Each structure stands twice: as structure tokens, then as C-alpha cells.
Amino acid sequence: MFQSPQDRQKLAAALDRAERYSPFLAQLIARERALVAKLAEGALPSPAALRDTDDSLPIATRLRIERRRQALSVAIGDLAGVLDLSAVTRQLTDFADYALDAAIRAALIERAPGDEPRGLVGIALGKQGSRELNYSSDIDPLLLFDPATLPRRPREAPEEAAVRIGRRVIELLQARDADGYVLRVDLRLRPSPEVTPIVLPVEAAISHYESAALPWERAAFIRARVAAGDQPLGDYFLAAIRSFVWRRSLDFGAVREIRSISQRIRDHHAQGQAFGPGYDLKRGRGGIRECEFFAQIHQLIHGGREPAVRAPATRDALAALSQRGFIDAGDAAALSDAYTLLRTIEHRVQMIDDRQTHTLPAGEALDNVARLHGLEDGAALLAQLAPPVERTAAIYASLEPEAPAGLPIDRDQLAGAMAELGFGDHAALAADRVARWRGGTYPALRSAAAQAALEAALPALAKALGAAPDPAGAVLRLDDMLAGLPSALNLFRLLEAQPGLAQLLGTILSHAPPLAEALGRRPALLDGLIDATALDPLGSVADLVAQLRPAEPLAYEALLDHLRAGVNERRFALGAQLVAASSDPLEIAGGYARLAEAAIEVAAAASVAEFAKRHGQVPGSELVILALGRLGGGLLTHASDLDLVYLFTGDHLAESDGEKPLGAVLYYNRLAQRVSAALSVPTPAGALYEIDTRLRPSGAQGPLVVSLAGFAAYQRGEAWTWEHMALARARAVFGSPGARAAVAGEIAAVLGGARPGRDIAADARAMRAEIARHKPPAGPLDVKLLPGGLVDLEFAVHVTQLVHRTGFDPDLRNAIKHLAGEGLLPPTLGAAHDFFTRLLVAMRLIAPGGHLPGPASCALLAQVLQMSGCDQVVARVEALRQEIATLWHAIGKVEDGAH
């Protein structure tokens, strides 16, 4: 491809510098005169043109010649500035992929000439995997084979054939002759290279990475991809180990291991750490490896939840992490710029003699590197490198915050330290618990690794608990939590790696028993709070559905476990928002409801698809799910169950069209059971929700699912007043738009008057009295069940709606606004509803028993309600109760004139 006149001049200057300062490039210039002539004319050949060699030549010879031409063309394009770093590394990597693939194909055909060349794959790792190969790099493939498809000779075992083919591949690439070599190959990144064959069975490799892999191997596979050979086999392998690389629940031991690798590299290459002549551009402090490790550590932390940050290339990863707010934008830009310069100078060093070196030479050799780059001398090169190296070292060092001093071992000294940290009169209690943890009282703390993790996290954790609103309560709840855990290793590693989480943990343990209990069952829930966006409001139902659905297809049970983990993580984060006083409880209530609706959508859709595999579908029919109660109204608490009614559209006499056909009624009843189980049955991944279907036609005595026609007939002729009251907050949360509209039409008709005439007020009074007898208030702040509480408010709204046949909206806030606008309810009722709902949401986490919490939690309760203290909260409750009780007393006497 021809360049501009300016580029032609740059190419000519680059050829001159290459011939003067690089013995290796000078040798290539002497051998490739035709290519040099094209370059001098300003024509930089395309990669494909450089591979246009004589097909009659042996494959190894052809590849060596092509590599030689590639090396010269890329070097001159790089030195001229016509190719940027991305273009250079991409061209080098593309050639490596091409050569590896050609070698694998040739070796397979040589071994079994008549068979299709398949069954062996080269997985690119390291810089080849990220398409960032350097100028004189080796490649680090992982060679795998499939015993069932690998071509082999008669009576030859697959394992023996694979090793022989692998050796031939290496020979074709590495052997040197007068034309040079193709690629250096390093196979030491395979599992246990000292004892394993050079080509591994694919299933054995999968088993290793699932059960016995080391933390550094996870980092290596961030950049893995299929580079050569059997593409479907490689795709199968990478899909199988994806969960090994990208874990939602992060083992912070892996991050510590990556950091320790960096330290061991520094120690092993100590001579190359100091900046100046002899500096190791790759492994030195502030060098290429620290740019890469900085990105990879953050990818390991966030990549399990954020596929967008899984970019294999270092600069792409830094940009993605910055865009998502996981790293500072200035740091990302500085590291990216440093990486570009360091890699470019690394190429210059390697171009001198085609050696895989990363060390800046000294004296005249350093001057030659600088002049090859277009600078005056070595001093100018060092001056250009020094600022980015220094900045990179500082950024990478920030990953290792200065460790706080450890806590004393002596019990009295420990108690004194705890008192200084804020435990006051409870310092002895806190010291006692710490001593018990150190003594391995609980199984979770008996291993040496767990004790080491405890000691590493303890100083920051004790400081955070001492500053918690209720230090003693926080320590006791943490103690209960540790007593029930099978392992506390990852919990303490997480707290050590993310000290800011210790403060939030102290707040949770001080204020929210349900969240503390959830953590005791699943400490990994704390992982979800690493990202600061965890304390942001949840998105729309559609956004949540997209987030909860797995990015890759999963088996049914695995999909449900994925869903449970995602829902529980977000539900925990919503609770953390409340105890952190970062969100309005009403917004949190809406988030709980949107999350539940999204969970229903994902679970029901998966259940429908799985059920249809065996039983097919009922033609012209579908499942519809109605939400009632608080879910229907769009405001849930942390402890809310889900009031659901299952319906189906179409002919109830129809039959499904699958391998095992079922009649429509039986079909949908079994399907609904599966949906309920998907939403409610606990598994190791956790439970989701309690499901209550008693609001269906005929209650617990009726079938689980009825047809839409049957539902409409029941509501129009047999339903009781309390069922119509429940219907006032019903809305479809699963089903096609057409089916939802049909259900909404039937509900509107019934609420609008197509129902039996009854004494609505009398029926409601009787129902309210029944609730009072069987479900008395749990405590003095049980604002749901107290006389004059939320139930009375809801009854007042629903009776008014049914009597006057107006103001119907599942969202009580909208319904109240409409009825108040018509003069049917007092305008102050909306504020009363919002206050009681906020209080209910807060109490379900802070004081689930409905009693006034302790002083510290009382302060939080007042804060989230925007009041001065608990005295004001109690006074407000009493005033609103009187107001609502008076309203309910008046409305409860109204008779339905319309009947």
C-alpha cells in the first residue's frame, strides 16, 4: 500500500537508521532487496502480500522467509511512525496465529495424510492471546487435543499421536537454518509442565482448571483465545473454563497472589529494577508488567460481574475499567501512555539483534537504541522514559496500601487497644471475641491460612467496628456469623483488600440483623458492595432483566442459580443502601419490587422454555402471572413475600403439542408449580422469595392456575369483597403485551362494576376484624398491623375505590392522589402512606420485631425518615394513626349505594 510523500520520506529515513544502528535489520535489508526497493518507493506491503511465497517450498522454509519479510516490513513501518503500536502488535500476532495454524495443519496431514486435519487446537495465552506480541517475542500456546477426533496412525494411542504431532509443530516453528526461524515456542504455561505431556487431552485440562488451578493461571486466561487449529474444540474448552476465570464471588487470595508474583519478579530481577542503563523495561519497577498487572488485578476484581471490562489487550482493559469508574481516568491514561512508550522502546531494543531482551543496554549500545528511535543519544532516551516509569511505579504501588500495625496478643493490652479504637466499656468483650477468633474456636478460623488472613484484616476491621454505631453489637453479630461459616478465609481477604468495606460491614452488623444473618449464610454477598454503584438506585425492570439473564446460555438449574445469586446480591445491596442512609426508603421499596418483577420474568421465561422441551406448547395459549398486594403496588420490603395469581389464555380444552402432550389445565398447573419452585426453592446459591398464591380464585381450595375466562367468570359472579379489594392492586408481570392487555381489561371491567352487589363497607369491616384477631401487631412500631396503620389505610382506599368505582391504580400513591382530587379522601393521606411505607421498609431491616430499636439504630431510623430523633418518629406515628383510624372508622360505615 502506497503512502503519502511525507510517509515516503519517513520510510526512507527509517531504512537509513535501521541499516546504521541495527545489525539484524541491516542483514535483512541486504537479503530482501526487492522489498527494500518497495519500501524506499513509499510502498508498505500488506501482511497478505508478504506471505505470497513459492508454494512449492517446504512449509518450514516458506514460513521462515515470510517471517523474515514480515520482520523487516513491520520494523520499517514502526520506525517510520507509519504503523502505530496497535498496528505493529496486531501484524506480529496475526503472523504468529497464521504460522501456528499452518504448522498444526502440516503436522496433522503428515501424520495422517488421508484424514481431515482436526482434533488439535492452539490456545493463545499471554501477549499472543491479547494480540500484543512484541517484535522478538516467543509464543506461549496451550496445545490441546480431542482423543475422539485426532487423526492418528493404526494402533497408535491418541496420547502418543498428540505428543508426536506437538513435537513436529514445535520443530516446524523453532528449527533454524540459513533462512532463520519462524517462532520461538514456550509451552510452560500448561498445567504442571514438569510432569505433563506437551499436548493435553481437552477434558483433562478442563478438570485441572476447574479444580486445581493456581491463581496466576486465572490471570493468564484473561487473555486466552483460540489462535490456531480446531476452532470448535477451542471454543468448547474456553466456554467450559469461563467460570474459572471470571468469578462473581472473587477470591481475593488470587489478587494477593498476582501482587506477590510482581514482588517475586522484582526480587528475582533485582538488577533491572533501578532506572537507567540496565533497566528491565518489562519487569522493572514502573515497567510494562506493572501496567499489565494493574489492569489484570482490577479485571479479576470486577470482570465476574462486568463483562465489558474483560478486554484482553492492556490498553483496552485500562480504558474499559476507567469508563466504568473502577479506576481513576487520569491513572488509566497515564498507564496507557506509559505502556505505549515502554513497548515501543522494547521493540527498538529487540530490533538491534532480534533477541528477546527487555533490558536497556549501556554506553554506545544505548546510544544506538536511542538513534534507532530517532533521538540524539541514550541520555535523551532515558529522559523521555523517566517520567512515565516513575508515574507507573507510583500508581502500581497504590495497590498496596500501608498495612496498619497489628493488634496486641496480650489480653490486657488488646483490651486497651480496643478501648482506644472506640469500644469504650465494651473493650473487654471485644478483646475476648478477638482472642477466641485467634484461638481457632470456630472451624472457619482453624487453618493457618485463615489465621493469617484474620491477622492481616484485623487492624482495619477492629478500627471500623470500633467506629460503628453499635460497636459491641457489631462484634457480637460478627462472632455469630463466624461461628456458622465453613470458612472465613475469603471474607478476611476481602476485608484486607477492600478496607472501605469494613466500615460498611460495621454499619450493617450494628443496624440490620437480617442482613447480618444473610452474610452469615453467604459472605460472598459482601463482594457485591465492592463497586460503588452498588449503592445507586436500581434500574428499570427491563434493565434488571438484562442484567439477571446470563450472558452465555446455561442449563436450566445453572441459570436459576445464576438468577438467585444476582437477585440476592442486589437485594442485599438495597438493604445496604438503607443502613448507609444513601437512598430514600421509598426508592429502595421500588427497587425491591422491580427486582422481584425482573426475577419473575427471568425465572418464568426459563421455566416455560424448559417445560416446552418435553411437553411442547399449547397452541393459541400462554401463561400470565398477576402480581397483587405490595408487589402489585410496586413497593416491597426486604422481607416481603410475593402474592401471585397464575392464569392462562386460550381454550382450556386444548392440548399441548410436545413429545408428552398434556391438556391445557394440567399443563399450566404443572408449569406454574415449576415457576413457583424456581422462585422459592432454596439451593446452595440461596433462596429467592416466599410465594403466596392464596389470592387465586377459591383460594387454597382452588386449582393453582385457571383460565382467563374462568378467572373473569369467578370475579364477576363468585368473588368476595376482599378479593375485589385485592384486585385493585393487581397487574400482570409476566405475559405478552396482548395477554397483559386482555387481563387488564377484565380487571378494569370487574372493578368498574361487573361484580355482585355487596355491602362493601360491612364486608371490609368484617375482614379487618378477622385480620386483627389472627395477626395482631408484633410491636409498638408495627405500622402495618397497628390500628390506624397501613392495613387500615389500604382498606380505606380500596373501600372508597369499590364504592365509588373510581381511582383504580395498582400504585396506591397514584390511587390516593386521584381519590383526593375527587374529594373522596383527605389530601394528607398520601403523605401518611409515604411515611408509613418508609417506616415499614426501614423497620423490616433495623427492627424486624416492630419494637423501638436501640439508641444507635434509633438515630439511623430518624435519619432515613428525615426526623430529629426517635421521639419525633413515635409522635408522628401516633398522630398519623389517629388520623387514619378516624378515616377508616368513617369509611367503614359507608354503604355501597350502587350494590
PDB file of C-alpha atoms in Angstrom, residues 560-715:
ATOM      1  CA  LEU A 560     -31.642 -20.456  38.182  1.00  0.00           C
ATOM      2  CA  ASP A 561     -28.557 -20.460  40.406  1.00  0.00           C
ATOM      3  CA  HIS A 562     -27.207 -17.533  38.389  1.00  0.00           C
ATOM      4  CA  LEU A 563     -30.526 -15.759  38.909  1.00  0.00           C
ATOM      5  CA  ARG A 564     -30.575 -16.436  42.651  1.00  0.00           C
ATOM      6  CA  ALA A 565     -27.051 -15.102  43.056  1.00  0.00           C
ATOM      7  CA  GLY A 566     -27.860 -11.945  41.083  1.00  0.00           C
ATOM      8  CA  VAL A 567     -31.128 -11.242  42.908  1.00  0.00           C
ATOM      9  CA  ASN A 568     -29.722 -11.877  46.369  1.00  0.00           C
ATOM     10  CA  GLU A 569     -26.707  -9.713  45.663  1.00  0.00           C
ATOM     11  CA  ARG A 570     -28.888  -6.799  44.550  1.00  0.00           C
ATOM     12  CA  ARG A 571     -31.382  -7.285  47.373  1.00  0.00           C
ATOM     13  CA  PHE A 572     -28.517  -7.212  49.854  1.00  0.00           C
ATOM     14  CA  ALA A 573     -27.181  -4.049  48.228  1.00  0.00           C
ATOM     15  CA  LEU A 574     -30.609  -2.393  48.571  1.00  0.00           C
ATOM     16  CA  GLY A 575     -30.534  -3.176  52.282  1.00  0.00           C
ATOM     17  CA  ALA A 576     -27.035  -1.746  52.497  1.00  0.00           C
ATOM     18  CA  GLN A 577     -28.322   1.438  50.856  1.00  0.00           C
ATOM     19  CA  LEU A 578     -30.805   1.817  53.683  1.00  0.00           C
ATOM     20  CA  VAL A 579     -28.378   1.261  56.564  1.00  0.00           C
ATOM     21  CA  ALA A 580     -25.905   3.566  54.816  1.00  0.00           C
ATOM     22  CA  ALA A 581     -28.709   6.160  54.596  1.00  0.00           C
ATOM     23  CA  SER A 582     -27.784   6.711  50.957  1.00  0.00           C
ATOM     24  CA  SER A 583     -31.262   6.299  49.428  1.00  0.00           C
ATOM     25  CA  ASP A 584     -34.879   7.176  50.198  1.00  0.00           C
ATOM     26  CA  PRO A 585     -36.650   4.093  51.654  1.00  0.00           C
ATOM     27  CA  LEU A 586     -39.456   4.653  49.110  1.00  0.00           C
ATOM     28  CA  GLU A 587     -36.948   4.346  46.265  1.00  0.00           C
ATOM     29  CA  ILE A 588     -35.499   1.252  47.934  1.00  0.00           C
ATOM     30  CA  ALA A 589     -39.014  -0.215  48.171  1.00  0.00           C
ATOM     31  CA  GLY A 590     -39.493   0.432  44.466  1.00  0.00           C
ATOM     32  CA  GLY A 591     -36.131  -1.219  43.793  1.00  0.00           C
ATOM     33  CA  TYR A 592     -37.161  -4.329  45.736  1.00  0.00           C
ATOM     34  CA  ALA A 593     -40.340  -4.533  43.632  1.00  0.00           C
ATOM     35  CA  ARG A 594     -38.596  -4.001  40.282  1.00  0.00           C
ATOM     36  CA  LEU A 595     -36.041  -6.635  41.242  1.00  0.00           C
ATOM     37  CA  ALA A 596     -38.771  -9.137  42.106  1.00  0.00           C
ATOM     38  CA  GLU A 597     -40.589  -8.430  38.846  1.00  0.00           C
ATOM     39  CA  ALA A 598     -37.384  -8.960  36.875  1.00  0.00           C
ATOM     40  CA  ALA A 599     -36.750 -12.215  38.742  1.00  0.00           C
ATOM     41  CA  ILE A 600     -40.246 -13.410  37.843  1.00  0.00           C
ATOM     42  CA  GLU A 601     -39.645 -12.574  34.179  1.00  0.00           C
ATOM     43  CA  VAL A 602     -36.321 -14.450  34.024  1.00  0.00           C
ATOM     44  CA  ALA A 603     -37.447 -17.467  36.082  1.00  0.00           C
ATOM     45  CA  ALA A 604     -40.809 -17.811  34.343  1.00  0.00           C
ATOM     46  CA  ALA A 605     -39.341 -17.468  30.847  1.00  0.00           C
ATOM     47  CA  ALA A 606     -36.715 -20.115  31.642  1.00  0.00           C
ATOM     48  CA  SER A 607     -39.340 -22.422  33.153  1.00  0.00           C
ATOM     49  CA  VAL A 608     -41.632 -22.035  30.131  1.00  0.00           C
ATOM     50  CA  ALA A 609     -38.767 -22.867  27.759  1.00  0.00           C
ATOM     51  CA  GLU A 610     -37.597 -25.850  29.801  1.00  0.00           C
ATOM     52  CA  PHE A 611     -41.143 -27.214  30.203  1.00  0.00           C
ATOM     53  CA  ALA A 612     -41.770 -26.897  26.469  1.00  0.00           C
ATOM     54  CA  LYS A 613     -38.794 -29.151  25.662  1.00  0.00           C
ATOM     55  CA  ARG A 614     -40.835 -32.146  26.786  1.00  0.00           C
ATOM     56  CA  HIS A 615     -44.433 -31.047  26.676  1.00  0.00           C
ATOM     57  CA  GLY A 616     -44.404 -28.518  23.854  1.00  0.00           C
ATOM     58  CA  GLN A 617     -46.735 -25.524  23.890  1.00  0.00           C
ATOM     59  CA  VAL A 618     -50.498 -25.129  23.975  1.00  0.00           C
ATOM     60  CA  PRO A 619     -51.395 -23.519  20.635  1.00  0.00           C
ATOM     61  CA  GLY A 620     -53.033 -20.115  20.951  1.00  0.00           C
ATOM     62  CA  SER A 621     -52.373 -20.022  24.680  1.00  0.00           C
ATOM     63  CA  GLU A 622     -49.823 -18.687  27.169  1.00  0.00           C
ATOM     64  CA  LEU A 623     -49.091 -18.295  30.859  1.00  0.00           C
ATOM     65  CA  VAL A 624     -49.868 -14.962  32.527  1.00  0.00           C
ATOM     66  CA  ILE A 625     -48.736 -14.049  36.036  1.00  0.00           C
ATOM     67  CA  LEU A 626     -50.592 -11.462  38.101  1.00  0.00           C
ATOM     68  CA  ALA A 627     -48.902  -9.604  40.955  1.00  0.00           C
ATOM     69  CA  LEU A 628     -51.104  -8.434  43.816  1.00  0.00           C
ATOM     70  CA  GLY A 629     -50.533  -6.836  47.197  1.00  0.00           C
ATOM     71  CA  ARG A 630     -47.312  -4.887  47.677  1.00  0.00           C
ATOM     72  CA  LEU A 631     -45.701  -6.317  44.564  1.00  0.00           C
ATOM     73  CA  GLY A 632     -48.716  -5.256  42.526  1.00  0.00           C
ATOM     74  CA  GLY A 633     -48.415  -1.814  44.075  1.00  0.00           C
ATOM     75  CA  GLY A 634     -44.713  -1.647  43.210  1.00  0.00           C
ATOM     76  CA  LEU A 635     -43.374  -1.232  46.770  1.00  0.00           C
ATOM     77  CA  LEU A 636     -41.812  -4.178  48.624  1.00  0.00           C
ATOM     78  CA  THR A 637     -39.763  -4.550  51.784  1.00  0.00           C
ATOM     79  CA  HIS A 638     -36.710  -6.730  52.348  1.00  0.00           C
ATOM     80  CA  ALA A 639     -38.944  -9.413  53.889  1.00  0.00           C
ATOM     81  CA  SER A 640     -41.937  -9.232  51.545  1.00  0.00           C
ATOM     82  CA  ASP A 641     -43.354 -12.386  50.044  1.00  0.00           C
ATOM     83  CA  LEU A 642     -44.857 -12.308  46.555  1.00  0.00           C
ATOM     84  CA  ASP A 643     -48.643 -12.505  46.092  1.00  0.00           C
ATOM     85  CA  LEU A 644     -49.109 -14.149  42.700  1.00  0.00           C
ATOM     86  CA  VAL A 645     -52.034 -15.463  40.661  1.00  0.00           C
ATOM     87  CA  TYR A 646     -51.381 -17.731  37.674  1.00  0.00           C
ATOM     88  CA  LEU A 647     -53.673 -17.566  34.638  1.00  0.00           C
ATOM     89  CA  PHE A 648     -53.609 -18.901  31.113  1.00  0.00           C
ATOM     90  CA  THR A 649     -55.189 -17.618  27.957  1.00  0.00           C
ATOM     91  CA  GLY A 650     -56.915 -19.639  25.257  1.00  0.00           C
ATOM     92  CA  ASP A 651     -59.115 -22.735  25.283  1.00  0.00           C
ATOM     93  CA  HIS A 652     -58.984 -24.757  28.494  1.00  0.00           C
ATOM     94  CA  LEU A 653     -59.851 -27.889  26.465  1.00  0.00           C
ATOM     95  CA  ALA A 654     -56.801 -27.558  24.206  1.00  0.00           C
ATOM     96  CA  GLU A 655     -53.769 -29.851  24.374  1.00  0.00           C
ATOM     97  CA  SER A 656     -50.038 -29.175  24.123  1.00  0.00           C
ATOM     98  CA  ASP A 657     -48.086 -30.214  21.028  1.00  0.00           C
ATOM     99  CA  GLY A 658     -44.942 -31.733  22.559  1.00  0.00           C
ATOM    100  CA  GLU A 659     -43.460 -35.200  22.863  1.00  0.00           C
ATOM    101  CA  LYS A 660     -45.500 -35.694  26.080  1.00  0.00           C
ATOM    102  CA  PRO A 661     -48.713 -33.750  25.388  1.00  0.00           C
ATOM    103  CA  LEU A 662     -50.862 -32.515  28.257  1.00  0.00           C
ATOM    104  CA  GLY A 663     -54.304 -30.975  28.468  1.00  0.00           C
ATOM    105  CA  ALA A 664     -54.186 -27.198  28.959  1.00  0.00           C
ATOM    106  CA  VAL A 665     -55.364 -27.228  32.584  1.00  0.00           C
ATOM    107  CA  LEU A 666     -52.871 -29.890  33.682  1.00  0.00           C
ATOM    108  CA  TYR A 667     -50.149 -28.321  31.511  1.00  0.00           C
ATOM    109  CA  TYR A 668     -50.397 -24.907  33.127  1.00  0.00           C
ATOM    110  CA  ASN A 669     -50.823 -26.232  36.662  1.00  0.00           C
ATOM    111  CA  ARG A 670     -47.598 -28.201  36.336  1.00  0.00           C
ATOM    112  CA  LEU A 671     -45.860 -25.268  34.673  1.00  0.00           C
ATOM    113  CA  ALA A 672     -46.948 -22.903  37.451  1.00  0.00           C
ATOM    114  CA  GLN A 673     -45.617 -25.326  40.059  1.00  0.00           C
ATOM    115  CA  ARG A 674     -42.279 -25.231  38.275  1.00  0.00           C
ATOM    116  CA  VAL A 675     -42.282 -21.416  38.196  1.00  0.00           C
ATOM    117  CA  SER A 676     -43.125 -21.248  41.910  1.00  0.00           C
ATOM    118  CA  ALA A 677     -40.343 -23.706  42.694  1.00  0.00           C
ATOM    119  CA  ALA A 678     -37.871 -21.697  40.594  1.00  0.00           C
ATOM    120  CA  LEU A 679     -38.706 -18.608  42.634  1.00  0.00           C
ATOM    121  CA  SER A 680     -38.903 -20.162  46.080  1.00  0.00           C
ATOM    122  CA  VAL A 681     -36.946 -23.415  46.495  1.00  0.00           C
ATOM    123  CA  PRO A 682     -33.636 -22.755  48.290  1.00  0.00           C
ATOM    124  CA  THR A 683     -30.394 -24.110  46.813  1.00  0.00           C
ATOM    125  CA  PRO A 684     -26.717 -23.607  47.687  1.00  0.00           C
ATOM    126  CA  ALA A 685     -26.968 -20.365  45.701  1.00  0.00           C
ATOM    127  CA  GLY A 686     -29.672 -19.164  48.118  1.00  0.00           C
ATOM    128  CA  ALA A 687     -33.443 -18.767  48.069  1.00  0.00           C
ATOM    129  CA  LEU A 688     -35.392 -16.023  46.353  1.00  0.00           C
ATOM    130  CA  TYR A 689     -38.891 -15.360  47.644  1.00  0.00           C
ATOM    131  CA  GLU A 690     -41.763 -16.867  49.566  1.00  0.00           C
ATOM    132  CA  ILE A 691     -44.634 -17.284  47.105  1.00  0.00           C
ATOM    133  CA  ASP A 692     -48.251 -16.814  48.260  1.00  0.00           C
ATOM    134  CA  THR A 693     -50.923 -17.930  45.784  1.00  0.00           C
ATOM    135  CA  ARG A 694     -53.898 -17.867  48.167  1.00  0.00           C
ATOM    136  CA  LEU A 695     -55.449 -14.889  46.391  1.00  0.00           C
ATOM    137  CA  ARG A 696     -56.286 -17.089  43.389  1.00  0.00           C
ATOM    138  CA  PRO A 697     -59.946 -17.962  42.702  1.00  0.00           C
ATOM    139  CA  SER A 698     -61.354 -20.134  45.512  1.00  0.00           C
ATOM    140  CA  GLY A 699     -58.126 -19.631  47.479  1.00  0.00           C
ATOM    141  CA  ALA A 700     -56.164 -22.657  48.669  1.00  0.00           C
ATOM    142  CA  GLN A 701     -59.091 -24.936  47.766  1.00  0.00           C
ATOM    143  CA  GLY A 702     -58.990 -23.909  44.092  1.00  0.00           C
ATOM    144  CA  PRO A 703     -56.611 -25.036  41.341  1.00  0.00           C
ATOM    145  CA  LEU A 704     -53.233 -23.282  41.170  1.00  0.00           C
ATOM    146  CA  VAL A 705     -53.971 -21.986  37.670  1.00  0.00           C
ATOM    147  CA  VAL A 706     -57.239 -21.062  35.983  1.00  0.00           C
ATOM    148  CA  SER A 707     -58.030 -19.852  32.508  1.00  0.00           C
ATOM    149  CA  LEU A 708     -58.551 -16.166  31.925  1.00  0.00           C
ATOM    150  CA  ALA A 709     -62.181 -16.909  31.076  1.00  0.00           C
ATOM    151  CA  GLY A 710     -62.593 -18.838  34.323  1.00  0.00           C
ATOM    152  CA  PHE A 711     -60.926 -16.060  36.288  1.00  0.00           C
ATOM    153  CA  ALA A 712     -63.220 -13.453  34.745  1.00  0.00           C
ATOM    154  CA  ALA A 713     -66.324 -15.537  35.452  1.00  0.00           C
ATOM    155  CA  TYR A 714     -65.271 -16.057  39.058  1.00  0.00           C
ATOM    156  CA  GLN A 715     -64.535 -12.381  39.648  1.00  0.00           C
TER     157      GLN A 715
END
